[in-house]
Amino acid sequence: MMCGGQGEGGGARGGAGQGSGQGTRSTLYYIAALGVLTLGLSYAAVPLYRIFCQAYSYGGTTQQGHDAEKVGSMETVKDRMLKIRFNADTAASMTWNFRPQQREVQVYPGETALAFYTARNPTDRPVIGVSTYNVIPFDAGQNSSSTHMKRFTCQCSSTLTQSLPMIPKMENIDIITLSYTFFEAREGLQLPLPQFAR
Amino acid sequence: MASMTFGQKTFTPTPPQKGSFPLDHQGECKKFMLKYMLCLHENKNKNSLCREQSRDYLACRMEKGLMAQEEWDKLGYSDLETPKNHST
């Protein structure tokens, strides 16, 4: 997005017509300050962009901070039907077989539904997976009471086939695709425990 | 992949809002999952016709300690009756 701030070539114009030493030095300071500022902004851009994306669900990221209480007061709207399609991906180096158990689910808006994914580790070493998820179309990620998704982490070892349930609820759009992508976690990754960890 | 991660922070996963819950390693609730999948298959993937099965699955999960206890209406099942105690 932003480059490192080099190439501010036009700054030397301040030197003309002034005491040469004083003028060029202050111009130099200005240029240096501008360079540092741009560099700092480009570093800050990464977390700022992430925050912006989460706040406005730009590009399919879902909104954090859903009010869980809203689930209880949801009304089912029976006059339209939504199709939720499920997609499962793994990173290229990820050895799991990861697939959804159902191609799609038809729900009414305001209704909770259950969907299953299966992950299978065909290797003989334990593999820890971490997933990210995305929702298409992007609008589905930002409707007020929509797309309440569970993200899950999975520690799977030795060719176990596991079913991973998740609950979405949707509104306003006819076909929504929910996509999970699993990556292999690097060594030393700290996983947060569930609330009632045993 | 190693070159791409130069200078980036380590990825710390944030748990989902409703909490993560452990996998069903023993397959204790597999029977209910299969019932639900069968219902979906028979009903052309219409979730509204299979809500009792999905509720039964969640009830099994809660009973076996694979999921935090939640009120049914928090999960969106306020329109269904509380499930009776069912056998494994």
mmCIF file of C-alpha atoms in Angstrom:
data_model
loop_
_atom_site.group_PDB
_atom_site.id
_atom_site.type_symbol
_atom_site.label_atom_id
_atom_site.label_comp_id
_atom_site.label_asym_id
_atom_site.label_seq_id
_atom_site.Cartn_x
_atom_site.Cartn_y
_atom_site.Cartn_z
ATOM 1 C CA MET A 1 0.000 0.000 0.000
ATOM 2 C CA MET A 2 2.476 2.577 1.100
ATOM 3 C CA CYS A 3 6.080 2.628 0.087
ATOM 4 C CA GLY A 4 8.961 3.385 2.390
ATOM 5 C CA GLY A 5 9.102 7.107 1.795
ATOM 6 C CA GLN A 6 12.165 7.250 -0.375
ATOM 7 C CA GLY A 7 12.302 9.408 -3.448
ATOM 8 C CA GLU A 8 11.291 12.711 -1.937
ATOM 9 C CA GLY A 9 13.451 14.326 -4.518
ATOM 10 C CA GLY A 10 11.808 17.706 -4.699
ATOM 11 C CA GLY A 11 12.831 18.889 -1.291
ATOM 12 C CA ALA A 12 15.926 20.748 -2.222
ATOM 13 C CA ARG A 13 13.964 23.708 -3.538
ATOM 14 C CA GLY A 14 13.991 25.307 -0.107
ATOM 15 C CA GLY A 15 17.684 25.978 -0.406
ATOM 16 C CA ALA A 16 17.429 28.583 -3.150
ATOM 17 C CA GLY A 17 17.524 32.224 -2.074
ATOM 18 C CA GLN A 18 18.246 31.582 1.612
ATOM 19 C CA GLY A 19 21.423 31.399 3.641
ATOM 20 C CA SER A 20 22.719 28.196 2.203
ATOM 21 C CA GLY A 21 23.719 26.432 5.428
ATOM 22 C CA GLN A 22 20.627 27.270 7.427
ATOM 23 C CA GLY A 23 18.141 26.698 4.640
ATOM 24 C CA THR A 24 19.371 23.370 3.483
ATOM 25 C CA ARG A 25 19.691 22.023 6.997
ATOM 26 C CA SER A 26 16.118 22.792 7.968
ATOM 27 C CA THR A 27 14.930 21.384 4.662
ATOM 28 C CA LEU A 28 16.928 18.281 5.378
ATOM 29 C CA TYR A 29 15.262 17.991 8.755
ATOM 30 C CA TYR A 30 11.881 18.298 7.121
ATOM 31 C CA ILE A 31 12.681 15.613 4.608
ATOM 32 C CA ALA A 32 14.050 13.323 7.270
ATOM 33 C CA ALA A 33 10.984 13.832 9.431
ATOM 34 C CA LEU A 34 8.706 13.124 6.498
ATOM 35 C CA GLY A 35 10.655 9.992 5.727
ATOM 36 C CA VAL A 36 10.413 8.733 9.295
ATOM 37 C CA LEU A 37 6.717 9.540 9.418
ATOM 38 C CA THR A 38 5.975 7.627 6.250
ATOM 39 C CA LEU A 39 8.009 4.685 7.450
ATOM 40 C CA GLY A 40 6.148 4.670 10.760
ATOM 41 C CA LEU A 41 2.800 4.879 9.003
ATOM 42 C CA SER A 42 3.595 1.943 6.793
ATOM 43 C CA TYR A 43 4.404 -0.153 9.847
ATOM 44 C CA ALA A 44 1.275 1.016 11.606
ATOM 45 C CA ALA A 45 -0.815 0.284 8.560
ATOM 46 C CA VAL A 46 -0.839 -3.458 9.155
ATOM 47 C CA PRO A 47 -2.618 -3.535 12.526
ATOM 48 C CA LEU A 48 -4.711 -0.503 11.645
ATOM 49 C CA TYR A 49 -5.915 -2.196 8.497
ATOM 50 C CA ARG A 50 -6.802 -5.284 10.438
ATOM 51 C CA ILE A 51 -8.800 -3.269 12.947
ATOM 52 C CA PHE A 52 -10.550 -1.422 10.160
ATOM 53 C CA CYS A 53 -11.448 -4.658 8.406
ATOM 54 C CA GLN A 54 -12.912 -6.147 11.526
ATOM 55 C CA ALA A 55 -14.874 -3.047 12.382
ATOM 56 C CA TYR A 56 -16.442 -2.684 8.980
ATOM 57 C CA SER A 57 -16.346 -6.299 7.768
ATOM 58 C CA TYR A 58 -14.465 -5.229 4.703
ATOM 59 C CA GLY A 59 -13.525 -8.075 2.438
ATOM 60 C CA GLY A 60 -15.478 -10.788 4.154
ATOM 61 C CA THR A 61 -14.112 -10.679 7.673
ATOM 62 C CA THR A 62 -16.891 -11.145 10.144
ATOM 63 C CA GLN A 63 -17.760 -8.718 12.861
ATOM 64 C CA GLN A 64 -16.418 -9.353 16.309
ATOM 65 C CA GLY A 65 -18.342 -8.492 19.400
ATOM 66 C CA HIS A 66 -21.714 -9.864 18.505
ATOM 67 C CA ASP A 67 -24.282 -9.633 21.184
ATOM 68 C CA ALA A 68 -24.938 -13.198 22.163
ATOM 69 C CA GLU A 69 -28.219 -12.164 23.720
ATOM 70 C CA LYS A 70 -29.612 -11.363 20.312
ATOM 71 C CA VAL A 71 -29.705 -15.029 19.465
ATOM 72 C CA GLY A 72 -32.441 -15.607 21.978
ATOM 73 C CA SER A 73 -34.676 -12.884 20.634
ATOM 74 C CA MET A 74 -34.278 -13.703 16.957
ATOM 75 C CA GLU A 75 -37.465 -14.182 15.049
ATOM 76 C CA THR A 76 -37.579 -16.681 12.272
ATOM 77 C CA VAL A 77 -38.683 -15.129 9.013
ATOM 78 C CA LYS A 78 -40.342 -17.843 7.024
ATOM 79 C CA ASP A 79 -40.944 -16.124 3.770
ATOM 80 C CA ARG A 80 -37.479 -16.500 2.343
ATOM 81 C CA MET A 81 -34.905 -19.182 2.328
ATOM 82 C CA LEU A 82 -31.160 -18.838 2.422
ATOM 83 C CA LYS A 83 -28.730 -21.312 1.032
ATOM 84 C CA ILE A 84 -25.537 -21.638 2.954
ATOM 85 C CA ARG A 85 -22.770 -23.321 1.046
ATOM 86 C CA PHE A 86 -19.752 -24.706 2.789
ATOM 87 C CA ASN A 87 -16.224 -24.626 1.588
ATOM 88 C CA ALA A 88 -13.151 -26.153 3.130
ATOM 89 C CA ASP A 89 -9.574 -25.420 2.221
ATOM 90 C CA THR A 90 -6.190 -26.292 3.524
ATOM 91 C CA ALA A 91 -2.915 -24.535 3.034
ATOM 92 C CA ALA A 92 -0.659 -26.136 0.477
ATOM 93 C CA SER A 93 1.657 -27.584 3.074
ATOM 94 C CA MET A 94 -1.138 -28.746 5.343
ATOM 95 C CA THR A 95 -1.578 -32.488 5.235
ATOM 96 C CA TRP A 96 -5.097 -32.791 6.593
ATOM 97 C CA ASN A 97 -8.046 -33.994 4.599
ATOM 98 C CA PHE A 98 -10.546 -31.336 5.438
ATOM 99 C CA ARG A 99 -14.010 -31.278 3.955
ATOM 100 C CA PRO A 100 -17.538 -30.215 4.822
ATOM 101 C CA GLN A 101 -20.021 -32.945 5.562
ATOM 102 C CA GLN A 102 -22.818 -31.215 3.710
ATOM 103 C CA ARG A 103 -22.665 -29.231 0.511
ATOM 104 C CA GLU A 104 -25.261 -26.748 1.611
ATOM 105 C CA VAL A 105 -27.927 -26.086 4.180
ATOM 106 C CA GLN A 106 -31.154 -24.217 3.623
ATOM 107 C CA VAL A 107 -32.149 -22.024 6.520
ATOM 108 C CA TYR A 108 -34.646 -19.318 7.218
ATOM 109 C CA PRO A 109 -33.275 -15.995 8.399
ATOM 110 C CA GLY A 110 -33.117 -15.871 12.143
ATOM 111 C CA GLU A 111 -32.734 -19.579 12.529
ATOM 112 C CA THR A 112 -29.720 -21.312 13.955
ATOM 113 C CA ALA A 113 -28.355 -24.269 12.107
ATOM 114 C CA LEU A 114 -25.698 -26.861 12.624
ATOM 115 C CA ALA A 115 -23.061 -27.827 10.117
ATOM 116 C CA PHE A 116 -20.242 -30.299 10.267
ATOM 117 C CA TYR A 117 -16.790 -30.429 8.850
ATOM 118 C CA THR A 118 -14.508 -33.426 8.925
ATOM 119 C CA ALA A 119 -10.778 -33.210 9.321
ATOM 120 C CA ARG A 120 -8.591 -36.230 8.996
ATOM 121 C CA ASN A 121 -4.888 -36.458 9.613
ATOM 122 C CA PRO A 122 -3.520 -39.174 7.332
ATOM 123 C CA THR A 123 0.051 -38.830 8.554
ATOM 124 C CA ASP A 124 1.454 -40.562 11.576
ATOM 125 C CA ARG A 125 2.612 -37.458 13.397
ATOM 126 C CA PRO A 126 0.452 -35.071 15.406
ATOM 127 C CA VAL A 127 -0.517 -31.989 13.484
ATOM 128 C CA ILE A 128 -1.976 -28.900 15.101
ATOM 129 C CA GLY A 129 -4.214 -26.886 12.853
ATOM 130 C CA VAL A 130 -5.391 -23.337 13.086
ATOM 131 C CA SER A 131 -8.102 -22.073 10.840
ATOM 132 C CA THR A 132 -9.364 -18.834 9.503
ATOM 133 C CA TYR A 133 -12.781 -18.325 8.029
ATOM 134 C CA ASN A 134 -14.365 -16.060 5.532
ATOM 135 C CA VAL A 135 -17.857 -15.321 4.328
ATOM 136 C CA ILE A 136 -18.952 -14.553 0.770
ATOM 137 C CA PRO A 137 -20.752 -12.308 -0.190
ATOM 138 C CA PHE A 138 -19.013 -9.716 1.909
ATOM 139 C CA ASP A 139 -22.208 -8.074 3.030
ATOM 140 C CA ALA A 140 -23.086 -11.188 4.938
ATOM 141 C CA GLY A 141 -20.210 -10.509 7.271
ATOM 142 C CA GLN A 142 -21.547 -7.268 8.542
ATOM 143 C CA ASN A 143 -25.256 -7.522 8.983
ATOM 144 C CA SER A 144 -26.196 -6.773 12.512
ATOM 145 C CA SER A 145 -27.207 -10.166 13.741
ATOM 146 C CA SER A 146 -25.686 -12.269 11.030
ATOM 147 C CA THR A 147 -22.789 -14.614 10.652
ATOM 148 C CA HIS A 148 -22.122 -15.569 14.170
ATOM 149 C CA MET A 149 -19.446 -18.098 13.558
ATOM 150 C CA LYS A 150 -17.428 -20.305 15.737
ATOM 151 C CA ARG A 151 -13.843 -20.635 14.836
ATOM 152 C CA PHE A 152 -12.167 -23.751 16.063
ATOM 153 C CA THR A 153 -8.706 -25.052 16.594
ATOM 154 C CA CYS A 154 -8.017 -28.699 16.392
ATOM 155 C CA GLN A 155 -5.344 -30.935 17.807
ATOM 156 C CA CYS A 156 -5.549 -34.095 15.836
ATOM 157 C CA SER A 157 -3.195 -37.016 15.819
ATOM 158 C CA SER A 158 -2.785 -40.333 14.146
ATOM 159 C CA THR A 159 -5.471 -40.717 11.525
ATOM 160 C CA LEU A 160 -8.433 -39.795 13.640
ATOM 161 C CA THR A 161 -11.453 -38.551 11.830
ATOM 162 C CA GLN A 162 -13.196 -35.839 13.756
ATOM 163 C CA SER A 163 -16.375 -33.951 13.222
ATOM 164 C CA LEU A 164 -16.202 -30.291 13.960
ATOM 165 C CA PRO A 165 -19.583 -28.655 14.445
ATOM 166 C CA MET A 166 -20.315 -24.981 14.012
ATOM 167 C CA ILE A 167 -23.390 -22.813 14.185
ATOM 168 C CA PRO A 168 -24.070 -20.000 11.734
ATOM 169 C CA LYS A 169 -27.026 -17.706 11.604
ATOM 170 C CA MET A 170 -27.699 -15.530 8.609
ATOM 171 C CA GLU A 171 -29.883 -12.765 7.335
ATOM 172 C CA ASN A 172 -30.748 -10.809 4.212
ATOM 173 C CA ILE A 173 -28.886 -12.577 1.438
ATOM 174 C CA ASP A 174 -29.877 -15.596 -0.549
ATOM 175 C CA ILE A 175 -26.713 -17.574 -1.062
ATOM 176 C CA ILE A 176 -23.901 -17.361 1.388
ATOM 177 C CA THR A 177 -20.681 -19.301 1.272
ATOM 178 C CA LEU A 178 -18.807 -20.014 4.431
ATOM 179 C CA SER A 179 -15.211 -20.918 3.902
ATOM 180 C CA TYR A 180 -12.712 -22.317 6.367
ATOM 181 C CA THR A 181 -9.022 -22.630 5.667
ATOM 182 C CA PHE A 182 -6.703 -24.642 7.835
ATOM 183 C CA PHE A 183 -3.026 -23.933 8.287
ATOM 184 C CA GLU A 184 -0.503 -25.938 10.141
ATOM 185 C CA ALA A 185 0.463 -24.263 13.362
ATOM 186 C CA ARG A 186 4.123 -23.615 13.985
ATOM 187 C CA GLU A 187 5.898 -25.010 17.021
ATOM 188 C CA GLY A 188 5.356 -23.161 20.230
ATOM 189 C CA LEU A 189 1.994 -21.778 19.270
ATOM 190 C CA GLN A 190 -0.042 -21.024 22.335
ATOM 191 C CA LEU A 191 -3.619 -22.065 21.965
ATOM 192 C CA PRO A 192 -6.225 -20.482 24.170
ATOM 193 C CA LEU A 193 -8.149 -23.044 26.166
ATOM 194 C CA PRO A 194 -11.925 -23.215 26.022
ATOM 195 C CA GLN A 195 -13.827 -21.563 28.820
ATOM 196 C CA PHE A 196 -14.550 -24.732 30.662
ATOM 197 C CA ALA A 197 -11.183 -26.321 29.953
ATOM 198 C CA ARG A 198 -10.719 -29.739 31.390
ATOM 199 C CA MET B 1 6.512 -19.747 3.619
ATOM 200 C CA ALA B 2 9.328 -18.758 5.952
ATOM 201 C CA SER B 3 10.308 -15.799 3.812
ATOM 202 C CA MET B 4 6.791 -14.456 3.795
ATOM 203 C CA THR B 5 6.642 -14.276 7.548
ATOM 204 C CA PHE B 6 9.686 -12.056 7.889
ATOM 205 C CA GLY B 7 8.834 -9.119 10.109
ATOM 206 C CA GLN B 8 5.289 -10.254 10.816
ATOM 207 C CA LYS B 9 4.063 -10.958 14.274
ATOM 208 C CA THR B 10 3.347 -14.525 15.240
ATOM 209 C CA PHE B 11 -0.223 -15.428 14.563
ATOM 210 C CA THR B 12 -2.033 -15.715 17.885
ATOM 211 C CA PRO B 13 -5.433 -17.214 17.311
ATOM 212 C CA THR B 14 -8.370 -15.570 19.010
ATOM 213 C CA PRO B 15 -10.953 -17.996 20.233
ATOM 214 C CA PRO B 16 -14.440 -17.659 18.843
ATOM 215 C CA GLN B 17 -16.900 -15.639 20.805
ATOM 216 C CA LYS B 18 -19.100 -18.439 21.941
ATOM 217 C CA GLY B 19 -16.040 -20.338 22.999
ATOM 218 C CA SER B 20 -14.327 -23.258 21.450
ATOM 219 C CA PHE B 21 -15.235 -26.683 22.553
ATOM 220 C CA PRO B 22 -13.279 -29.917 22.413
ATOM 221 C CA LEU B 23 -13.549 -32.492 19.716
ATOM 222 C CA ASP B 24 -15.646 -35.555 20.174
ATOM 223 C CA HIS B 25 -12.698 -37.920 20.253
ATOM 224 C CA GLN B 26 -14.654 -40.893 21.519
ATOM 225 C CA GLY B 27 -17.454 -40.318 19.080
ATOM 226 C CA GLU B 28 -19.910 -40.094 21.925
ATOM 227 C CA CYS B 29 -22.327 -37.939 20.012
ATOM 228 C CA LYS B 30 -21.707 -39.428 16.636
ATOM 229 C CA LYS B 31 -25.060 -41.163 16.603
ATOM 230 C CA PHE B 32 -26.863 -37.854 16.855
ATOM 231 C CA MET B 33 -24.682 -36.325 14.217
ATOM 232 C CA LEU B 34 -25.533 -39.146 11.854
ATOM 233 C CA LYS B 35 -29.228 -38.757 12.584
ATOM 234 C CA TYR B 36 -28.995 -35.098 11.767
ATOM 235 C CA MET B 37 -27.068 -35.713 8.561
ATOM 236 C CA LEU B 38 -29.566 -38.350 7.537
ATOM 237 C CA CYS B 39 -32.434 -35.982 8.180
ATOM 238 C CA LEU B 40 -30.763 -33.299 6.090
ATOM 239 C CA HIS B 41 -30.201 -35.746 3.312
ATOM 240 C CA GLU B 42 -33.786 -36.881 3.307
ATOM 241 C CA ASN B 43 -35.193 -33.398 3.465
ATOM 242 C CA LYS B 44 -33.035 -31.875 0.754
ATOM 243 C CA ASN B 45 -30.847 -30.004 3.222
ATOM 244 C CA LYS B 46 -33.674 -28.022 4.735
ATOM 245 C CA ASN B 47 -32.534 -27.116 8.192
ATOM 246 C CA SER B 48 -35.961 -26.139 9.498
ATOM 247 C CA LEU B 49 -37.163 -29.722 9.214
ATOM 248 C CA CYS B 50 -34.197 -31.092 11.107
ATOM 249 C CA ARG B 51 -34.006 -28.791 14.064
ATOM 250 C CA GLU B 52 -34.963 -31.450 16.548
ATOM 251 C CA GLN B 53 -32.061 -33.579 15.460
ATOM 252 C CA SER B 54 -29.624 -30.693 15.714
ATOM 253 C CA ARG B 55 -31.011 -29.867 19.126
ATOM 254 C CA ASP B 56 -30.523 -33.472 20.193
ATOM 255 C CA TYR B 57 -26.957 -33.324 19.044
ATOM 256 C CA LEU B 58 -26.273 -30.199 21.042
ATOM 257 C CA ALA B 59 -27.976 -31.734 24.055
ATOM 258 C CA CYS B 60 -25.705 -34.745 23.775
ATOM 259 C CA ARG B 61 -22.697 -32.477 23.619
ATOM 260 C CA MET B 62 -23.735 -30.631 26.715
ATOM 261 C CA GLU B 63 -24.470 -33.817 28.622
ATOM 262 C CA LYS B 64 -21.124 -35.317 27.842
ATOM 263 C CA GLY B 65 -19.257 -32.183 28.784
ATOM 264 C CA LEU B 66 -18.147 -31.455 25.266
ATOM 265 C CA MET B 67 -19.813 -28.106 25.250
ATOM 266 C CA ALA B 68 -20.556 -25.444 27.822
ATOM 267 C CA GLN B 69 -24.073 -25.555 29.157
ATOM 268 C CA GLU B 70 -26.198 -22.964 27.432
ATOM 269 C CA GLU B 71 -29.802 -21.983 27.680
ATOM 270 C CA TRP B 72 -31.717 -23.277 24.702
ATOM 271 C CA ASP B 73 -32.950 -19.900 23.672
ATOM 272 C CA LYS B 74 -29.399 -18.579 23.630
ATOM 273 C CA LEU B 75 -28.707 -21.177 20.978
ATOM 274 C CA GLY B 76 -31.812 -20.265 19.072
ATOM 275 C CA TYR B 77 -33.960 -23.236 20.002
ATOM 276 C CA SER B 78 -36.571 -21.442 22.047
ATOM 277 C CA ASP B 79 -39.361 -22.687 19.820
ATOM 278 C CA LEU B 80 -38.645 -26.334 20.521
ATOM 279 C CA GLU B 81 -39.410 -28.139 23.728
ATOM 280 C CA THR B 82 -36.605 -29.130 26.016
ATOM 281 C CA PRO B 83 -35.461 -32.585 24.995
ATOM 282 C CA LYS B 84 -36.329 -35.448 27.283
ATOM 283 C CA ASN B 85 -33.498 -37.451 28.695
ATOM 284 C CA HIS B 86 -32.505 -39.699 25.839
ATOM 285 C CA SER B 87 -30.420 -42.809 25.926
ATOM 286 C CA THR B 88 -27.028 -43.044 24.317
#
